[in-house]
Each structure stands twice: as C-alpha cells, then as structure tokens.
Coordinates of C-alpha atoms and ligand atoms in Angstrom, one line a residue:
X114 CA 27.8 30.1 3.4
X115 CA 31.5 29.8 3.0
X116 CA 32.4 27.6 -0.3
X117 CA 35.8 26.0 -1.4
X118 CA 35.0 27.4 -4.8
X119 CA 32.9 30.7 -5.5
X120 CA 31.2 29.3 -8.7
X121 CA 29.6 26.1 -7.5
X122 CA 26.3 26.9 -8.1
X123 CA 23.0 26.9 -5.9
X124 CA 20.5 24.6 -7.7
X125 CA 17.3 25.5 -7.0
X126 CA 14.6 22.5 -8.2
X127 CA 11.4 23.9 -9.1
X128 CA 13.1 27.3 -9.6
X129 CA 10.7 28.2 -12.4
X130 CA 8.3 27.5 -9.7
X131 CA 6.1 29.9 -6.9
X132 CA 8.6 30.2 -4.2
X133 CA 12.0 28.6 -6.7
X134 CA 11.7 31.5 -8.6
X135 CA 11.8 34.1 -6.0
X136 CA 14.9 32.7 -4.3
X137 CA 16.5 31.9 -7.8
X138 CA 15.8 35.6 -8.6
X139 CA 17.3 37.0 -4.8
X140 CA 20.3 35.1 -5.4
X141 CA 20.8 35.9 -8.8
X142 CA 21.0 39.5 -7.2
X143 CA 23.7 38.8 -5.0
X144 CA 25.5 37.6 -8.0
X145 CA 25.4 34.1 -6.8
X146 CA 25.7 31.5 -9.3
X147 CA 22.3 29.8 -9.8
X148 CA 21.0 26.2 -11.3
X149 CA 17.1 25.9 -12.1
X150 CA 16.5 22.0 -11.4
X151 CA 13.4 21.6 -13.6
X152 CA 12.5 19.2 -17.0
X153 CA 12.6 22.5 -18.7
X154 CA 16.0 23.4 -17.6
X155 CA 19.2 23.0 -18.9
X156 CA 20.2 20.2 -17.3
X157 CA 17.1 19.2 -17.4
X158 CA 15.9 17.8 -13.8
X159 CA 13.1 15.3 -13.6
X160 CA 11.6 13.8 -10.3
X161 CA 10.7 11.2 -12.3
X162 CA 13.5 10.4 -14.0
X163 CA 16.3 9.6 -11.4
X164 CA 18.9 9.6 -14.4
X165 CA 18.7 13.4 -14.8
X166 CA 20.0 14.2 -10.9
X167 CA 23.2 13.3 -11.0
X168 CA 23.7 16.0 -13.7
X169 CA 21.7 18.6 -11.6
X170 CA 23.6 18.0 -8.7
X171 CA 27.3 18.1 -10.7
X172 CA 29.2 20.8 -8.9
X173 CA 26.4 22.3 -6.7
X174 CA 27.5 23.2 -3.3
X175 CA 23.5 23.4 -2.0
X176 CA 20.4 22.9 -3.2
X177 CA 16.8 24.0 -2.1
X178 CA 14.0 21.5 -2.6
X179 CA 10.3 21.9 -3.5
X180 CA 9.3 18.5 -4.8
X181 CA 6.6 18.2 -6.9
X182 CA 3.4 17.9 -7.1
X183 CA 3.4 17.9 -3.5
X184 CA 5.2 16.6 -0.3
X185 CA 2.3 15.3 1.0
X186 CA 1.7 13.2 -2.3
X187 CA 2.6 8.6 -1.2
X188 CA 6.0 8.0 -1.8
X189 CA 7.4 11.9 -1.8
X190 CA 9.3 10.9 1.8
X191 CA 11.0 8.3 -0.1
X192 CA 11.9 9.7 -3.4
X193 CA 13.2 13.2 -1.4
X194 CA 15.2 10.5 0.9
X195 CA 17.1 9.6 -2.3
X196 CA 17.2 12.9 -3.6
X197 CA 19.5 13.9 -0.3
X198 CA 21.7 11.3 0.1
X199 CA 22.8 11.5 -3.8
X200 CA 23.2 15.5 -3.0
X201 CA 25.6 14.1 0.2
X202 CA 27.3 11.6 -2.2
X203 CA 27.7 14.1 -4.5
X204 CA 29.5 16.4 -2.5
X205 CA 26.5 19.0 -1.6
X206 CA 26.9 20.5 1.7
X207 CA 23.4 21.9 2.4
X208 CA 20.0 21.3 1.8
X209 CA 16.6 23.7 2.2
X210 CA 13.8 21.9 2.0
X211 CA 10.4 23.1 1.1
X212 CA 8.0 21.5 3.4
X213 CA 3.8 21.4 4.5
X214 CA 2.3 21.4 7.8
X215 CA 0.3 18.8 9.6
X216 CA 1.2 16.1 6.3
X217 CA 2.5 12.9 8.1
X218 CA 4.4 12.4 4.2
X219 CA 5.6 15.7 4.3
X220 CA 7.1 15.1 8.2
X221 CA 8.6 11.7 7.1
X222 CA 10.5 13.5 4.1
X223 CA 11.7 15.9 6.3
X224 CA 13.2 13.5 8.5
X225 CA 15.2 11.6 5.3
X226 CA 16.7 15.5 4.3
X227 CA 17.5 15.5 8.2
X228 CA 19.5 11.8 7.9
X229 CA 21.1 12.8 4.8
X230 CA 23.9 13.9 6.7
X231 CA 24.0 17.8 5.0
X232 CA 23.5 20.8 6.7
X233 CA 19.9 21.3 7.0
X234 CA 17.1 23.7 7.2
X235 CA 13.4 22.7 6.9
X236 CA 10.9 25.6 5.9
X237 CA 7.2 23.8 6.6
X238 CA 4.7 26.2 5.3
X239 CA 0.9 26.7 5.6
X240 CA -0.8 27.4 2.2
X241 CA 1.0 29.8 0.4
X242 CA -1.3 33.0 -0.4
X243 CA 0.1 32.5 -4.1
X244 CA -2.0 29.6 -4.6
X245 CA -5.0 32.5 -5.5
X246 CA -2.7 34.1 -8.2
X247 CA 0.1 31.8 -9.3
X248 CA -1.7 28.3 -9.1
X249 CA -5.2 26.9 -9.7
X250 CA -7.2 28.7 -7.7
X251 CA -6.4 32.0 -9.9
X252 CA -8.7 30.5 -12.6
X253 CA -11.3 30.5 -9.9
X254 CA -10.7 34.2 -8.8
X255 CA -11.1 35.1 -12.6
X256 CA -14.7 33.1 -12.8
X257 CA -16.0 35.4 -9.8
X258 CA -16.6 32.3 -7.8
X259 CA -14.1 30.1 -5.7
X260 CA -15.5 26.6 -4.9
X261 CA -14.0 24.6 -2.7
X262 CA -14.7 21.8 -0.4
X263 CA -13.8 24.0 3.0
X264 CA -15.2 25.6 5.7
X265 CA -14.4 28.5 8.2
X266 CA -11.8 27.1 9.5
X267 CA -8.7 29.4 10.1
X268 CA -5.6 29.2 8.2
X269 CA -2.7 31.9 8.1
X270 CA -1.8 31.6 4.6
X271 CA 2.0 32.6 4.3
X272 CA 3.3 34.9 1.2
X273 CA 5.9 33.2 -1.1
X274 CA 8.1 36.1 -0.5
X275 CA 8.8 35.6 2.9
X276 CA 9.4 32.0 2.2
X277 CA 11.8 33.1 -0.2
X278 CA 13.9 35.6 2.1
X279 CA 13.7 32.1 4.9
X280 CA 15.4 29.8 1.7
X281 CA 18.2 32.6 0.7
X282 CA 18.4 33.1 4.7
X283 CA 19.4 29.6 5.2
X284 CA 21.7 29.1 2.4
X285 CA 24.0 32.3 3.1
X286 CA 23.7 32.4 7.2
X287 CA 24.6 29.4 8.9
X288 CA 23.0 30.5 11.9
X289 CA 20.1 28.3 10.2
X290 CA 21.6 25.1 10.2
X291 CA 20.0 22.6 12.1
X292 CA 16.5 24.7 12.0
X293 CA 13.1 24.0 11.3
X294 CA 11.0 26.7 10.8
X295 CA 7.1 26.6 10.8
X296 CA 6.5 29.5 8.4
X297 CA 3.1 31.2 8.6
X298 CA 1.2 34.7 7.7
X299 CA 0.5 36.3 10.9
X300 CA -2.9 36.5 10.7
X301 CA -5.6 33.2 10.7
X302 CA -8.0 33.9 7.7
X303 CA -10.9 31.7 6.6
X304 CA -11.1 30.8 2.6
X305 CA -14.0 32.9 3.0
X306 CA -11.9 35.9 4.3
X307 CA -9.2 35.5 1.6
X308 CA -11.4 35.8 -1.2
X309 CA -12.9 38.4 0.2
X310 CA -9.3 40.3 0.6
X311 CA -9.1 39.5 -2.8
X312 CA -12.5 41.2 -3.9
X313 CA -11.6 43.9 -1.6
X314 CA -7.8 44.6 -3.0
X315 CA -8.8 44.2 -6.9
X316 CA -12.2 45.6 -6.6
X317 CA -13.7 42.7 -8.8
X318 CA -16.8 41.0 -7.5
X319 CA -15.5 37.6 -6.5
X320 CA -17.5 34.9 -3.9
X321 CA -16.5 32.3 -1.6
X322 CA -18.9 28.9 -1.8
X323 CA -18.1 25.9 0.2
X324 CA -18.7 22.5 -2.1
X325 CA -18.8 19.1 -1.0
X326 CA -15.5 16.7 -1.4
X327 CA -17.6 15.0 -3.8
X328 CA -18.7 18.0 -6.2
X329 CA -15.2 19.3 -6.0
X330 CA -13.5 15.9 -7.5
X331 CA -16.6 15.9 -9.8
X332 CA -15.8 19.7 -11.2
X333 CA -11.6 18.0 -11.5
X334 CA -12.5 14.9 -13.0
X335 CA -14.8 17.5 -15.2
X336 CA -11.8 19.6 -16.2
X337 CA -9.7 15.7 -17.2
X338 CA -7.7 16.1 -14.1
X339 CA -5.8 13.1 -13.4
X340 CA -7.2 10.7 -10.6
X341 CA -3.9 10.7 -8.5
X342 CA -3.7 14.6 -8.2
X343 CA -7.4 14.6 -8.0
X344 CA -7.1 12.8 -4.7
X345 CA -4.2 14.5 -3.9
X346 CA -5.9 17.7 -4.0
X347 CA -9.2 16.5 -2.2
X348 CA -7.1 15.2 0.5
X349 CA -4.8 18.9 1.0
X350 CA -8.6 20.5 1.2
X351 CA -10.2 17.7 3.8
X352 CA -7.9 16.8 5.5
X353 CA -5.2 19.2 6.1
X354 CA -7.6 21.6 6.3
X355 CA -9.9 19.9 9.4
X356 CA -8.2 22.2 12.1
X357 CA -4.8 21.1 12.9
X358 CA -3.3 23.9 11.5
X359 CA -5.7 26.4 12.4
X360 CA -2.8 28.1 14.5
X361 CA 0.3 30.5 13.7
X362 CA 3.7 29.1 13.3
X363 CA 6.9 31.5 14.6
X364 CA 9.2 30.9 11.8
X365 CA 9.4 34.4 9.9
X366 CA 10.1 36.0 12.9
X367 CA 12.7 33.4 14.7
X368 CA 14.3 33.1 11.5
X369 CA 13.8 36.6 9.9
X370 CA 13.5 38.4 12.8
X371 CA 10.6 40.3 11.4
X372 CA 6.7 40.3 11.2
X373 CA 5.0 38.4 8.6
X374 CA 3.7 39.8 5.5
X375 CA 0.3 39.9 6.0
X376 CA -2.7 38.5 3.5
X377 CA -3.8 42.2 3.1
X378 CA -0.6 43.3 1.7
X379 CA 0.3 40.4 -0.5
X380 CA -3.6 41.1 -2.1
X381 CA -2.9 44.9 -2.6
X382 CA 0.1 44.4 -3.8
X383 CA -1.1 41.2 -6.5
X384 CA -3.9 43.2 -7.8
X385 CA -1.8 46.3 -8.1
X386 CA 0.6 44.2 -10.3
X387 CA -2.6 42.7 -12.5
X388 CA -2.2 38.9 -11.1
X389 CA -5.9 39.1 -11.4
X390 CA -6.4 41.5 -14.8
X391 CA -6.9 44.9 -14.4
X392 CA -7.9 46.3 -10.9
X393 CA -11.1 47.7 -11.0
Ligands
NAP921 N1 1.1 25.5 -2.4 C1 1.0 25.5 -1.1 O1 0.2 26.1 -0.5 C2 2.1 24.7 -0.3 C3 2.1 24.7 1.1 C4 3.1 24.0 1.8 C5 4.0 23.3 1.1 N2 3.9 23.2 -0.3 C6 4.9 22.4 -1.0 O2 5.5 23.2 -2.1 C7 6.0 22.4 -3.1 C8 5.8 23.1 -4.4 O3 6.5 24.3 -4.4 P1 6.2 25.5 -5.3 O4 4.7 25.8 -5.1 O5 7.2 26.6 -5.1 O6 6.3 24.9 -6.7 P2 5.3 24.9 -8.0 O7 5.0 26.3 -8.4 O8 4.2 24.0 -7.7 O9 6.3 24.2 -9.0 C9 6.5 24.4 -10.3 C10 8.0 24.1 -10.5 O10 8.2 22.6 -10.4 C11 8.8 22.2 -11.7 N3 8.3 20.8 -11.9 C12 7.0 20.5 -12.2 N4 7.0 19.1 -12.4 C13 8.2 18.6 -12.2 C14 8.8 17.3 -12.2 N5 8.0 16.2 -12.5 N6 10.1 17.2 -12.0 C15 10.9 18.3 -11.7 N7 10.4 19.6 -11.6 C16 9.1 19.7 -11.9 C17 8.3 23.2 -12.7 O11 9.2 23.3 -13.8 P3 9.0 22.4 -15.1 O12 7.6 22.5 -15.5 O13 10.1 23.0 -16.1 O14 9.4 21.0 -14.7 C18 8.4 24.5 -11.9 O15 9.8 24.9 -11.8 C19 5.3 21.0 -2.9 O16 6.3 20.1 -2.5 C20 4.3 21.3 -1.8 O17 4.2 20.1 -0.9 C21 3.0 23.9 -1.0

C-alpha cells in the first residue's frame, strides 16, 4: 500500500489478540510501523469506551478490525459501523475487517465497513483452529474431556496463520481491495475429529462428548460466566453450528494463491510448541 508518509502506522485492534498478534508480529517484520488498539495498549483502545478511538486512530493510515467479544454479538454491526466512518473521518484509507460466517450481525457489520467509504477487504472466517489452544476450549483439552453442545456436523476450521498472511495481504497488495474472502481450512472436520487430531498430534488421552445447550450454559454459569457471553456463546455452538457452514470457503487460495493449512498441521505443530504442556 502506497502511503503519503512512511510512518503512519497500521493499528491493529485486538493486536494482542489470536489472529492481531500474528499480523502485528508479520508487519513488524517488514519493518512497518505498528499500533496495538487494545485497553492494554498505549493509547489505550476500548470498544467500550468511544473516547479512546479518536486517539487510536491519530495518524493511522489502515487499520485491521477484530471486534470483540464477537461480531456476531447484538449491536457489533452498529458499533463497527461507527468504528469505520470515524477511521474515514479521520483520514484512514483502508480497513480489514475480521469477520464470521453464516452470523446475520457479523454480515450487517460487514456491510457498514463496506459503506464507510475506505478501501476494504472482508476476511469472514469459520472457527479458527486456535480456539483449542489460544481460547477457552484449551482449558478443556487440558481436563481430557471437551464438552460441548455439538454434533457431527462438519466444519473446516481455519488456522490463524493463514488468516494472518490474508490481513498483511490486504493491507500491502491492493489487488485486495474491494474483496471478500470466505477463509476456511481445507478440510471439513467434526468437533469430534479435531479433538481427536488433537489426542493424536500431542499424544495425551483427550475425548470428545456432545452436551446439551442446557448443560453447557449450566457448566458457564458454573464457572460465573456472565449471562450475555453465556448466550453468546450457546448461540456460536447452536446455531452457527446447525449446518450452514458445513462447506469450504475459497478465500486462502483466491487470495493467497495457496492451499490451506490443514487441521493436521496446525495440531502437530501446536503440540510440538507445548500449547497443550508437554507432548507425550
Ligand atoms: N474464534 C473464532 O473461531 C472466530 C471465527 C470467526 C470470526 N471470529 C471473530 O474474531 C474476532 C475476535 O478476534 P480474535 O480471536 O483474533 O481476538 P481475541 O483473541 O478474541 O481478542 C483478544 C484481543 O482483543 C482485545 N480486547 C478484549 N476486549 C476488548 C475491548 N473491550 N476493547 C478493545 N479490545 C479488547 C484484547 O486486548 P486487551 O485485553 O488488552 O483489551 C486482545 O488484544 C471476533 O469479532 C469474532 O467475531 C472469531
């Protein structure tokens, strides 16, 4: 991406975060000039408090958005609508925006960062494969039993890095402006499966069990969860999960021009780097 002036930074909001971290670090290696948008950053950068974005945002020539807790939670479409039209105000030419499959919130937020007027490029994932080892289901891995209200159905869980590669893709090749990109593993794995690539790949003795809704929001409420990311996360497991995204999405290779990394590999090599404790 050409820039007026070399050091305006990239800020990169949740850059602490599973896939902001991996694209802060590739840029960082370029020697691009970085921002981490998070409370813990300097500036620090709160989705809850709108008074902090106008200093995120000072300067920044693009910005790559993973809202949190999750696109898909009521009113992310609107609070990411605002988000991009102060980046535009502000000056920010492009914006990379972390999105979810088959989440009608997620869709509408896409459509504000489309509005916004910047140049845009929309990365709408499945589950990441990182959710086993960077997020709560790694707990689960480490009790030797992964309980979740799911079935068989097939999802081709995509790795963070190739996410990553998409995100750093879009903001130095402008070849992706104007794209959305359904980003995917190449390869449609039951819950079941994964865990079992997990057991596999670290050699610990780990087991799938399917739950109902109800004993799963039990086991949160249990653990002082709070209720709005209780239902939050009942809802990604019910209903994003009933089927309609049982299906593999082109996006690593139209916009890579590559295969996907596959669930096996990202396994081998999270065990191998002790995401899970030692391998046995
Ligand atoms: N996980 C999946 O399978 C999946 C699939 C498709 C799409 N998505 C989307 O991915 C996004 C999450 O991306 P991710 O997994 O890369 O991030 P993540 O690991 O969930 O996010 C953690 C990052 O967000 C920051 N953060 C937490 N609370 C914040 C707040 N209130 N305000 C500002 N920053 C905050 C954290 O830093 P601080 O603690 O310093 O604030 C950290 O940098 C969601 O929008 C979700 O819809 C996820």
């Amino acid at each position: 991406m050409q820039s007026e002036n070399a050091n305006a930074p990239f800020l990169i909001l949740g850059g602490t975060g599973k896939t902001g971290r991996r694209i802060a670090e590739q840029l960082a290696a370029q020697g691009l000039p970085v921002r981490i948008g998070s409370r813990k950053a300097m500036p620090a950068f709160g989705w809850d408090d709108r008074s902090s974005w106008a200093e995120a945002l000072e300067g920044v020539r693009a910005a790559y958005i993973a809202y949190h807790p999750d696109l898909a939670a009521p009113g992310a479409a609107e609070t990411v609508g605002e988000f991009a039209r102060l980046a535009v105000s502000r000056g920010v030419k492009r914006l990379v925006l972390l999105s979810g499959r088959g989440e009608p919130e997620a869709q509408r937020a896409e459509q504000a960062v489309i509005a916004s007027g910047a140049q845009w490029t929309v990365l709408r994932c499945s589950w990441f494969a990182q959710n086993f080892s960077e997020s709560f289901m790694r707990d689960m891995v480490l009790s030797g039993e992964v309980a979740l209200p799911v079935g068989d159905v097939g999802e081709p869980f995509v790795d963070a890095d190739d996410i990553a590669d998409a995100a750093v893709a879009a903001f130095t090749d402008d070849r992706h402006i104007g794209q959305l990109y359904e980003l995917t593993g190449p390869r449609l794995l039951s819950f079941r499966d994964a865990v079992a690539e997990i057991a596999a790949a670290s050699g610990r003795d780990i087991r799938f069990t399917e739950i109902t809704p109800a004993d799963f929001e039990a086991g949160l409420v249990a653990e002082g969860l709070p209720p709005d990311l209780n239902a939050l996360l009942t809802m990604l497991f019910t209903e994003v999960l009933d089927g309609r995204n049982a299906h593999l999405g082109d996006g690593v290779e139209r916009g890579l021009g590559r295969r996907a990394r596959d669930f096996r590999d990202y396994a081998t090599a999270a065990a191998a780097s002790g995401a899970w404790g030692e391998t046995k």
